[in-house]
Amino acid sequence: MSKLLVGVDVSLKSHHVHFMKEDGLSVADFSVSNDQSGADTLIKRMLEAAEKSQVSELKVGMEATDQYSWHLAHYLKDQLKGYEPRFQSFIYTLNARKVARFKKGYDSLPKNDRIDAWVIADHLRFGRLPNEMKDAVQYEALQRLTRTRFHFMKEIGRNKTYFLNQLFLKFSGLRQDNPFSNTFGTTSLAVIEELEPETIAEMSIEELVEFLQDKGKNRFENPEELAKYLQKLARSSYRLDKAMQDPVNLSLSVTLSTIQHMESQVKRLDKEIAKLMKGIPQTLTSVKGIGDVFAAGLIAEIGDVSRFNSHHSLAKYAGLVWSQYQSGEYESDDTSRMRTGNKYLRYYLIQAAESIRRHDSEYRSFYNKKYQEVPKHKHKRALVLTARKLVRLVYSLLRTNQLYTPPERRD
């Protein structure tokens, strides 16, 4: 069965295309616009080349550049179905990093669209390709929400770090040793937004206690002790120059408003995710600690679990694998996690692991064991290893569609 290999270098406004035969001979090289008309032109030229070269299999590859390749890949997949069994067609969305590494096998290739399309076609020729793209719009629809949520959560984290850095300028003591359990809690934020350190230092204990009780809705067990400690921090803090006070306060206010707005948008996303999850059969949420959001994040990135032949391959896809360093009789005990894999899947696995360890005795024990094994980076290391353990469970539940049985209920 002869093949026509089609490499497509995608971009915002146009795609560069290269046709190649199995023996590496170039057949055509051209550009098409990144719209439906351009896609129709590409299909027409592919069919003409297939008939002229008498091939019966079309292999089309493009880098998975998210939005820019999405329309073209799905349009080709849909339109080329109509030409079967006359032509068999396979669409591949390739990992850009792997394509770049494949290109390094050639000496001194320049960087331009024409060469990049040729490299993709040649990559198809050599094989070792990922699974063919499947129709999975339900997963991709969910993916739009979970990936947007990922983006917002990362931005919230960055903005909170920026807020805390600004807080040191205004109230250094509160940044160093906050007496509140959560810096972004209601009472803590009221202190930050409404009071200056000098004001706190000069207030009577009775006034400060009344303020804390009002903002905390009388939830503090010992408000007088809290008030005294807050005054101690205020008196030991640096004094900010008067010219800096208003700019710093405005910076804090604007950053906090951004954080709160983003958090409200995350809640909107969570509601929509929960709606979509009602139409997806799954048993991940039978694990205490995995709710609709974490289950959605995992399912959206994994898609059809049958494309992974084991939990090991799923872990590799998530980037939860560790490199090996061995030479002759020597093998290093100190290995690092490979910096590859699906960052979205890895994020939701780690977030789910953090939640599960608080509810499940088996995962809590595993986390605690790993936490005690090393003197540095205890939490981060233990959590990532717990996430790797979770991969096995996620793989099993998606494959079998069985409910999870917690340790306490097992025979």
Tab-separated table of C-alpha atoms in Angstrom:
chain	number	residue	atom	x	y	z
A	1	MET	CA	0.000	0.000	0.000
A	2	SER	CA	1.700	3.200	-1.171
A	3	LYS	CA	1.384	6.393	0.843
A	4	LEU	CA	1.343	10.137	0.354
A	5	LEU	CA	2.856	11.987	3.309
A	6	VAL	CA	1.579	15.501	3.917
A	7	GLY	CA	3.440	17.831	6.276
A	8	VAL	CA	1.624	21.021	7.289
A	9	ASP	CA	3.324	23.894	9.088
A	10	VAL	CA	0.416	25.807	10.623
A	11	SER	CA	0.263	29.497	11.495
A	12	LEU	CA	-2.326	32.192	12.154
A	13	LYS	CA	-2.975	33.341	8.572
A	14	SER	CA	-1.662	30.538	6.366
A	15	HIS	CA	-0.286	26.999	6.296
A	16	HIS	CA	2.753	25.800	4.377
A	17	VAL	CA	2.303	22.301	2.930
A	18	HIS	CA	4.781	19.699	1.691
A	19	PHE	CA	3.864	16.475	-0.149
A	20	MET	CA	6.323	13.590	0.035
A	21	LYS	CA	6.416	9.982	-1.181
A	22	GLU	CA	7.530	7.022	0.930
A	23	ASP	CA	11.004	7.101	-0.620
A	24	GLY	CA	11.508	10.718	0.499
A	25	LEU	CA	10.926	12.217	-2.937
A	26	SER	CA	9.178	15.603	-2.764
A	27	VAL	CA	5.979	15.865	-4.784
A	28	ALA	CA	4.697	19.388	-4.092
A	29	ASP	CA	5.345	22.422	-1.934
A	30	PHE	CA	2.836	25.282	-1.542
A	31	SER	CA	0.874	27.476	0.872
A	32	VAL	CA	-2.854	27.750	1.598
A	33	SER	CA	-4.810	30.244	3.664
A	34	ASN	CA	-5.879	29.322	7.189
A	35	ASP	CA	-9.597	29.229	6.465
A	36	GLN	CA	-12.151	26.819	5.008
A	37	SER	CA	-11.325	27.827	1.429
A	38	GLY	CA	-7.653	27.061	2.052
A	39	ALA	CA	-8.545	23.703	3.598
A	40	ASP	CA	-10.667	22.829	0.532
A	41	THR	CA	-7.732	23.710	-1.728
A	42	LEU	CA	-5.480	21.450	0.340
A	43	ILE	CA	-7.943	18.537	0.075
A	44	LYS	CA	-8.258	19.007	-3.685
A	45	ARG	CA	-4.488	18.988	-4.193
A	46	MET	CA	-4.058	15.970	-1.916
A	47	LEU	CA	-6.600	13.960	-3.913
A	48	GLU	CA	-5.040	14.996	-7.231
A	49	ALA	CA	-1.557	13.995	-6.013
A	50	ALA	CA	-2.892	10.706	-4.631
A	51	GLU	CA	-4.471	9.778	-7.977
A	52	LYS	CA	-1.454	10.863	-10.005
A	53	SER	CA	0.982	8.892	-7.813
A	54	GLN	CA	-1.494	6.006	-7.418
A	55	VAL	CA	-1.390	5.995	-3.638
A	56	SER	CA	-4.126	4.578	-1.444
A	57	GLU	CA	-3.145	6.017	1.939
A	58	LEU	CA	-2.882	9.645	3.018
A	59	LYS	CA	-0.970	10.582	6.141
A	60	VAL	CA	-1.330	14.196	7.254
A	61	GLY	CA	0.746	15.615	10.087
A	62	MET	CA	0.832	18.995	11.804
A	63	GLU	CA	2.131	20.299	15.102
A	64	ALA	CA	-0.409	20.484	17.898
A	65	THR	CA	-0.383	24.273	18.172
A	66	ASP	CA	-3.726	24.280	19.968
A	67	GLN	CA	-6.024	26.845	18.316
A	68	TYR	CA	-4.208	27.335	14.990
A	69	SER	CA	-4.265	23.640	14.050
A	70	TRP	CA	-7.628	22.724	15.586
A	71	HIS	CA	-9.948	23.761	12.746
A	72	LEU	CA	-7.766	22.315	9.992
A	73	ALA	CA	-7.229	18.949	11.725
A	74	HIS	CA	-10.930	18.435	12.419
A	75	TYR	CA	-12.026	19.683	8.999
A	76	LEU	CA	-9.660	17.294	7.209
A	77	LYS	CA	-10.755	14.434	9.455
A	78	ASP	CA	-14.400	15.084	8.637
A	79	GLN	CA	-14.050	15.762	4.892
A	80	LEU	CA	-11.671	12.926	4.049
A	81	LYS	CA	-14.081	10.346	5.478
A	82	GLY	CA	-16.124	10.740	2.304
A	83	TYR	CA	-13.303	9.314	0.170
A	84	GLU	CA	-12.996	5.998	2.009
A	85	PRO	CA	-12.391	3.211	1.055
A	86	ARG	CA	-10.916	4.782	-2.063
A	87	PHE	CA	-8.301	6.440	0.141
A	88	GLN	CA	-7.472	5.690	3.739
A	89	SER	CA	-6.629	8.869	5.611
A	90	PHE	CA	-4.838	9.385	8.915
A	91	ILE	CA	-4.506	12.721	10.704
A	92	TYR	CA	-1.738	13.207	13.263
A	93	THR	CA	-1.275	16.151	15.622
A	94	LEU	CA	2.398	15.985	16.554
A	95	ASN	CA	4.190	17.131	19.677
A	96	ALA	CA	6.130	20.261	18.657
A	97	ARG	CA	9.040	19.359	20.938
A	98	LYS	CA	9.411	15.940	19.322
A	99	VAL	CA	9.323	17.473	15.855
A	100	ALA	CA	12.052	19.927	16.902
A	101	ARG	CA	14.180	17.061	18.205
A	102	PHE	CA	13.633	15.115	14.977
A	103	LYS	CA	14.800	18.168	13.021
A	104	LYS	CA	18.044	18.263	15.019
A	105	GLY	CA	18.985	14.985	13.346
A	106	TYR	CA	19.721	16.996	10.204
A	107	ASP	CA	22.751	19.240	9.986
A	108	SER	CA	22.283	22.997	9.645
A	109	LEU	CA	18.681	23.150	8.434
A	110	PRO	CA	17.438	26.761	8.296
A	111	LYS	CA	14.290	27.853	10.127
A	112	ASN	CA	11.458	28.718	7.752
A	113	ASP	CA	7.936	27.499	7.026
A	114	ARG	CA	8.916	25.541	3.915
A	115	ILE	CA	11.606	23.567	5.745
A	116	ASP	CA	9.354	22.990	8.756
A	117	ALA	CA	6.632	21.469	6.529
A	118	TRP	CA	9.275	19.233	4.886
A	119	VAL	CA	10.527	18.084	8.321
A	120	ILE	CA	6.983	17.164	9.413
A	121	ALA	CA	6.431	15.150	6.209
A	122	ASP	CA	9.762	13.379	6.737
A	123	HIS	CA	8.797	12.676	10.347
A	124	LEU	CA	5.664	10.932	9.029
A	125	ARG	CA	7.865	8.907	6.694
A	126	PHE	CA	10.109	7.602	9.478
A	127	GLY	CA	7.189	6.623	11.715
A	128	ARG	CA	7.143	6.261	15.534
A	129	LEU	CA	4.058	8.457	15.488
A	130	PRO	CA	1.486	9.138	18.211
A	131	ASN	CA	-1.986	7.686	18.004
A	132	GLU	CA	-4.067	8.883	15.095
A	133	MET	CA	-6.352	11.786	15.952
A	134	LYS	CA	-9.818	10.575	16.961
A	135	ASP	CA	-13.125	12.415	17.047
A	136	ALA	CA	-13.369	13.474	20.686
A	137	VAL	CA	-15.249	16.760	20.646
A	138	GLN	CA	-16.922	16.073	24.012
A	139	TYR	CA	-13.492	15.836	25.644
A	140	GLU	CA	-12.229	18.902	23.798
A	141	ALA	CA	-15.268	20.925	24.869
A	142	LEU	CA	-14.539	20.008	28.469
A	143	GLN	CA	-10.874	20.775	27.853
A	144	ARG	CA	-11.686	24.383	26.908
A	145	LEU	CA	-13.144	24.893	30.386
A	146	THR	CA	-10.551	22.971	32.409
A	147	ARG	CA	-7.611	24.582	30.610
A	148	THR	CA	-9.116	28.047	31.046
A	149	ARG	CA	-9.537	27.239	34.726
A	150	PHE	CA	-5.888	26.148	34.875
A	151	HIS	CA	-4.867	29.473	33.319
A	152	PHE	CA	-6.914	31.488	35.827
A	153	MET	CA	-5.632	29.527	38.831
A	154	LYS	CA	-2.039	30.162	37.757
A	155	GLU	CA	-2.787	33.872	37.312
A	156	ILE	CA	-4.466	34.023	40.735
A	157	GLY	CA	-1.349	32.466	42.262
A	158	ARG	CA	0.932	34.986	40.552
A	159	ASN	CA	-1.252	37.908	41.616
A	160	LYS	CA	-1.356	36.703	45.220
A	161	THR	CA	2.437	36.538	45.264
A	162	TYR	CA	2.595	40.088	43.887
A	163	PHE	CA	0.057	41.244	46.490
A	164	LEU	CA	2.123	39.746	49.323
A	165	ASN	CA	5.270	41.437	48.036
A	166	GLN	CA	3.452	44.789	48.057
A	167	LEU	CA	2.093	44.052	51.528
A	168	PHE	CA	5.639	44.010	52.947
A	169	LEU	CA	6.003	47.659	51.931
A	170	LYS	CA	2.836	48.664	53.771
A	171	PHE	CA	2.927	46.374	56.805
A	172	SER	CA	6.185	44.415	56.998
A	173	GLY	CA	5.310	42.689	60.267
A	174	LEU	CA	2.030	41.345	58.934
A	175	ARG	CA	3.811	39.915	55.889
A	176	GLN	CA	6.470	38.267	58.053
A	177	ASP	CA	4.205	36.776	60.703
A	178	ASN	CA	0.507	37.041	59.935
A	179	PRO	CA	-1.573	36.158	63.015
A	180	PHE	CA	-4.539	35.258	60.809
A	181	SER	CA	-4.848	31.730	59.402
A	182	ASN	CA	-5.351	33.112	55.887
A	183	THR	CA	-3.829	36.368	54.634
A	184	PHE	CA	-6.661	36.589	52.102
A	185	GLY	CA	-9.378	35.955	54.688
A	186	THR	CA	-12.043	38.565	55.397
A	187	THR	CA	-10.601	39.942	58.651
A	188	SER	CA	-6.995	39.960	57.425
A	189	LEU	CA	-7.974	41.866	54.284
A	190	ALA	CA	-10.016	44.340	56.337
A	191	VAL	CA	-6.930	45.092	58.437
A	192	ILE	CA	-4.796	45.502	55.313
A	193	GLU	CA	-7.267	47.695	53.412
A	194	GLU	CA	-8.735	49.834	56.195
A	195	LEU	CA	-5.924	50.333	58.705
A	196	GLU	CA	-2.360	51.619	58.617
A	197	PRO	CA	0.285	50.128	60.957
A	198	GLU	CA	0.552	53.504	62.735
A	199	THR	CA	-3.227	53.513	63.317
A	200	ILE	CA	-3.146	49.990	64.770
A	201	ALA	CA	-0.252	50.907	67.074
A	202	GLU	CA	-2.127	53.940	68.422
A	203	MET	CA	-5.575	52.309	68.839
A	204	SER	CA	-6.724	51.167	72.241
A	205	ILE	CA	-7.022	47.415	72.750
A	206	GLU	CA	-10.795	47.828	73.164
A	207	GLU	CA	-11.128	49.610	69.795
A	208	LEU	CA	-8.987	47.039	67.999
A	209	VAL	CA	-10.880	44.121	69.582
A	210	GLU	CA	-14.175	45.690	68.488
A	211	PHE	CA	-12.849	46.088	64.928
A	212	LEU	CA	-11.628	42.470	64.775
A	213	GLN	CA	-14.839	41.071	66.216
A	214	ASP	CA	-16.952	43.104	63.802
A	215	LYS	CA	-14.951	42.031	60.730
A	216	GLY	CA	-14.576	38.438	61.967
A	217	LYS	CA	-18.265	38.127	62.951
A	218	ASN	CA	-17.304	37.203	66.539
A	219	ARG	CA	-15.486	34.035	65.468
A	220	PHE	CA	-12.210	34.634	67.299
A	221	GLU	CA	-11.805	32.662	70.521
A	222	ASN	CA	-9.388	35.140	72.087
A	223	PRO	CA	-9.743	38.479	70.270
A	224	GLU	CA	-7.853	40.432	72.954
A	225	GLU	CA	-4.730	38.266	72.552
A	226	LEU	CA	-4.993	38.637	68.763
A	227	ALA	CA	-5.318	42.426	69.092
A	228	LYS	CA	-2.232	42.642	71.312
A	229	TYR	CA	-0.169	40.558	68.914
A	230	LEU	CA	-1.337	42.667	65.963
A	231	GLN	CA	-0.269	45.824	67.805
A	232	LYS	CA	3.120	44.262	68.530
A	233	LEU	CA	3.596	43.592	64.787
A	234	ALA	CA	2.466	47.133	63.919
A	235	ARG	CA	4.939	48.715	66.344
A	236	SER	CA	7.872	46.628	65.067
A	237	SER	CA	7.097	47.220	61.389
A	238	TYR	CA	8.926	49.659	59.130
A	239	ARG	CA	7.238	53.015	58.600
A	240	LEU	CA	6.420	53.738	54.966
A	241	ASP	CA	7.228	57.190	53.584
A	242	LYS	CA	4.100	59.353	53.237
A	243	ALA	CA	4.720	59.785	49.493
A	244	MET	CA	4.537	56.001	49.084
A	245	GLN	CA	1.401	55.302	51.101
A	246	ASP	CA	-1.274	56.146	48.520
A	247	PRO	CA	0.494	54.412	45.588
A	248	VAL	CA	1.085	51.261	47.649
A	249	ASN	CA	-2.517	51.205	48.905
A	250	LEU	CA	-3.843	51.648	45.371
A	251	SER	CA	-1.553	48.899	44.085
A	252	LEU	CA	-2.826	46.553	46.801
A	253	SER	CA	-6.452	47.471	46.117
A	254	VAL	CA	-6.208	46.989	42.336
A	255	THR	CA	-4.362	43.669	42.694
A	256	LEU	CA	-6.888	42.400	45.234
A	257	SER	CA	-9.801	43.385	42.969
A	258	THR	CA	-8.172	41.445	40.113
A	259	ILE	CA	-7.754	38.371	42.332
A	260	GLN	CA	-11.358	38.512	43.520
A	261	HIS	CA	-12.674	38.961	39.978
A	262	MET	CA	-10.649	35.990	38.741
A	263	GLU	CA	-11.896	33.866	41.638
A	264	SER	CA	-15.500	34.725	40.709
A	265	GLN	CA	-14.798	33.653	37.111
A	266	VAL	CA	-13.330	30.361	38.327
A	267	LYS	CA	-16.623	29.730	40.161
A	268	ARG	CA	-18.481	30.316	36.870
A	269	LEU	CA	-16.223	27.798	35.140
A	270	ASP	CA	-16.723	25.270	37.941
A	271	LYS	CA	-20.510	25.464	37.556
A	272	GLU	CA	-20.318	24.879	33.808
A	273	ILE	CA	-17.837	22.035	34.275
A	274	ALA	CA	-20.256	20.356	36.708
A	275	LYS	CA	-23.022	20.617	34.087
A	276	LEU	CA	-20.916	18.961	31.377
A	277	MET	CA	-19.776	16.220	33.739
A	278	LYS	CA	-23.381	15.061	34.202
A	279	GLY	CA	-23.297	13.750	30.615
A	280	ILE	CA	-19.996	11.869	30.963
A	281	PRO	CA	-20.161	8.389	32.577
A	282	GLN	CA	-17.258	7.999	35.004
A	283	THR	CA	-16.395	6.711	38.473
A	284	LEU	CA	-13.529	9.036	39.397
A	285	THR	CA	-15.803	11.039	41.675
A	286	SER	CA	-16.364	7.898	43.790
A	287	VAL	CA	-12.933	8.703	45.265
A	288	LYS	CA	-13.390	11.083	48.188
A	289	GLY	CA	-11.410	14.190	47.328
A	290	ILE	CA	-12.032	14.040	43.573
A	291	GLY	CA	-14.979	16.244	42.721
A	292	ASP	CA	-16.389	17.237	39.356
A	293	VAL	CA	-13.647	19.784	38.643
A	294	PHE	CA	-10.662	17.479	39.255
A	295	ALA	CA	-12.399	14.587	37.477
A	296	ALA	CA	-13.103	16.869	34.512
A	297	GLY	CA	-9.490	18.012	34.362
A	298	LEU	CA	-8.296	14.405	34.277
A	299	ILE	CA	-10.860	13.147	31.758
A	300	ALA	CA	-10.470	16.145	29.437
A	301	GLU	CA	-6.740	15.498	29.035
A	302	ILE	CA	-6.790	11.686	29.043
A	303	GLY	CA	-9.729	11.359	26.645
A	304	ASP	CA	-10.231	7.739	25.614
A	305	VAL	CA	-8.136	5.811	28.134
A	306	SER	CA	-7.815	2.870	25.726
A	307	ARG	CA	-5.132	4.793	23.835
A	308	PHE	CA	-2.815	4.072	26.794
A	309	ASN	CA	-1.699	0.455	27.146
A	310	SER	CA	-0.786	0.774	30.841
A	311	HIS	CA	-0.672	3.184	33.751
A	312	HIS	CA	3.042	3.575	32.992
A	313	SER	CA	2.304	5.068	29.576
A	314	LEU	CA	-0.315	7.345	31.135
A	315	ALA	CA	2.220	8.513	33.725
A	316	LYS	CA	4.710	9.232	30.947
A	317	TYR	CA	2.059	11.229	29.086
A	318	ALA	CA	1.502	13.274	32.263
A	319	GLY	CA	5.235	13.816	32.762
A	320	LEU	CA	5.302	11.890	36.051
A	321	VAL	CA	8.338	9.782	35.200
A	322	TRP	CA	11.918	9.991	36.384
A	323	SER	CA	15.067	9.887	34.291
A	324	GLN	CA	17.728	7.193	34.653
A	325	TYR	CA	21.469	7.837	34.773
A	326	GLN	CA	23.439	4.621	34.285
A	327	SER	CA	26.848	3.908	32.807
A	328	GLY	CA	28.714	0.596	33.095
A	329	GLU	CA	28.508	-0.584	36.695
A	330	TYR	CA	27.345	2.791	37.987
A	331	GLU	CA	23.736	3.834	38.417
A	332	SER	CA	22.782	7.051	40.157
A	333	ASP	CA	20.270	6.986	43.023
A	334	ASP	CA	19.562	10.677	42.521
A	335	THR	CA	17.202	11.067	39.575
A	336	SER	CA	15.071	14.021	38.489
A	337	ARG	CA	11.589	14.137	37.034
A	338	MET	CA	11.588	14.433	33.261
A	339	ARG	CA	10.473	17.921	32.230
A	340	THR	CA	8.064	16.768	29.561
A	341	GLY	CA	4.460	15.649	29.392
A	342	ASN	CA	1.018	17.186	29.500
A	343	LYS	CA	1.202	20.043	32.016
A	344	TYR	CA	-2.594	20.264	32.364
A	345	LEU	CA	-2.984	16.583	33.225
A	346	ARG	CA	-0.053	16.783	35.640
A	347	TYR	CA	-1.603	19.824	37.345
A	348	TYR	CA	-4.964	18.124	37.917
A	349	LEU	CA	-3.298	14.909	39.117
A	350	ILE	CA	-1.258	16.845	41.668
A	351	GLN	CA	-4.252	18.901	42.788
A	352	ALA	CA	-6.346	15.741	43.136
A	353	ALA	CA	-3.553	13.999	45.069
A	354	GLU	CA	-3.382	16.933	47.495
A	355	SER	CA	-7.136	16.652	48.095
A	356	ILE	CA	-7.269	12.841	48.335
A	357	ARG	CA	-4.491	12.572	50.907
A	358	ARG	CA	-6.663	14.573	53.308
A	359	HIS	CA	-9.520	12.068	53.035
A	360	ASP	CA	-8.065	8.653	52.192
A	361	SER	CA	-5.947	6.789	54.789
A	362	GLU	CA	-3.965	4.847	52.160
A	363	TYR	CA	-2.887	7.978	50.314
A	364	ARG	CA	-2.310	9.860	53.562
A	365	SER	CA	0.052	7.123	54.793
A	366	PHE	CA	1.886	7.051	51.460
A	367	TYR	CA	2.294	10.834	51.469
A	368	ASN	CA	3.567	10.855	55.058
A	369	LYS	CA	6.080	8.095	54.301
A	370	LYS	CA	7.490	9.985	51.308
A	371	TYR	CA	7.470	13.233	53.271
A	372	GLN	CA	9.796	11.753	55.904
A	373	GLU	CA	12.259	10.244	53.423
A	374	VAL	CA	14.172	13.412	52.518
A	375	PRO	CA	15.396	16.532	54.369
A	376	LYS	CA	14.540	19.043	51.599
A	377	HIS	CA	11.502	19.786	49.415
A	378	LYS	CA	9.499	17.374	51.570
A	379	HIS	CA	5.977	18.447	50.616
A	380	LYS	CA	6.613	18.985	46.922
A	381	ARG	CA	8.374	15.642	46.482
A	382	ALA	CA	5.814	13.691	48.532
A	383	LEU	CA	2.914	15.274	46.650
A	384	VAL	CA	4.346	14.529	43.195
A	385	LEU	CA	5.010	10.906	44.192
A	386	THR	CA	1.464	10.656	45.557
A	387	ALA	CA	0.212	11.984	42.211
A	388	ARG	CA	2.191	9.224	40.474
A	389	LYS	CA	0.501	6.659	42.723
A	390	LEU	CA	-2.844	8.227	41.822
A	391	VAL	CA	-2.178	7.630	38.103
A	392	ARG	CA	-2.564	3.883	38.668
A	393	LEU	CA	-5.944	4.366	40.351
A	394	VAL	CA	-7.213	6.815	37.712
A	395	TYR	CA	-6.173	4.435	34.931
A	396	SER	CA	-7.911	1.500	36.617
A	397	LEU	CA	-11.163	3.365	37.287
A	398	LEU	CA	-11.371	4.698	33.722
A	399	ARG	CA	-10.631	1.250	32.260
A	400	THR	CA	-13.048	-0.724	34.448
A	401	ASN	CA	-15.655	1.961	35.209
A	402	GLN	CA	-15.908	0.476	38.707
A	403	LEU	CA	-16.528	2.420	41.900
A	404	TYR	CA	-13.618	3.036	44.237
A	405	THR	CA	-13.585	1.161	47.529
A	406	PRO	CA	-11.782	3.062	50.315
A	407	PRO	CA	-9.301	1.134	52.521
A	408	GLU	CA	-11.691	1.016	55.492
A	409	ARG	CA	-14.293	-0.952	53.501
A	410	ARG	CA	-11.977	-3.499	51.883
A	411	ASP	CA	-11.943	-7.099	53.083
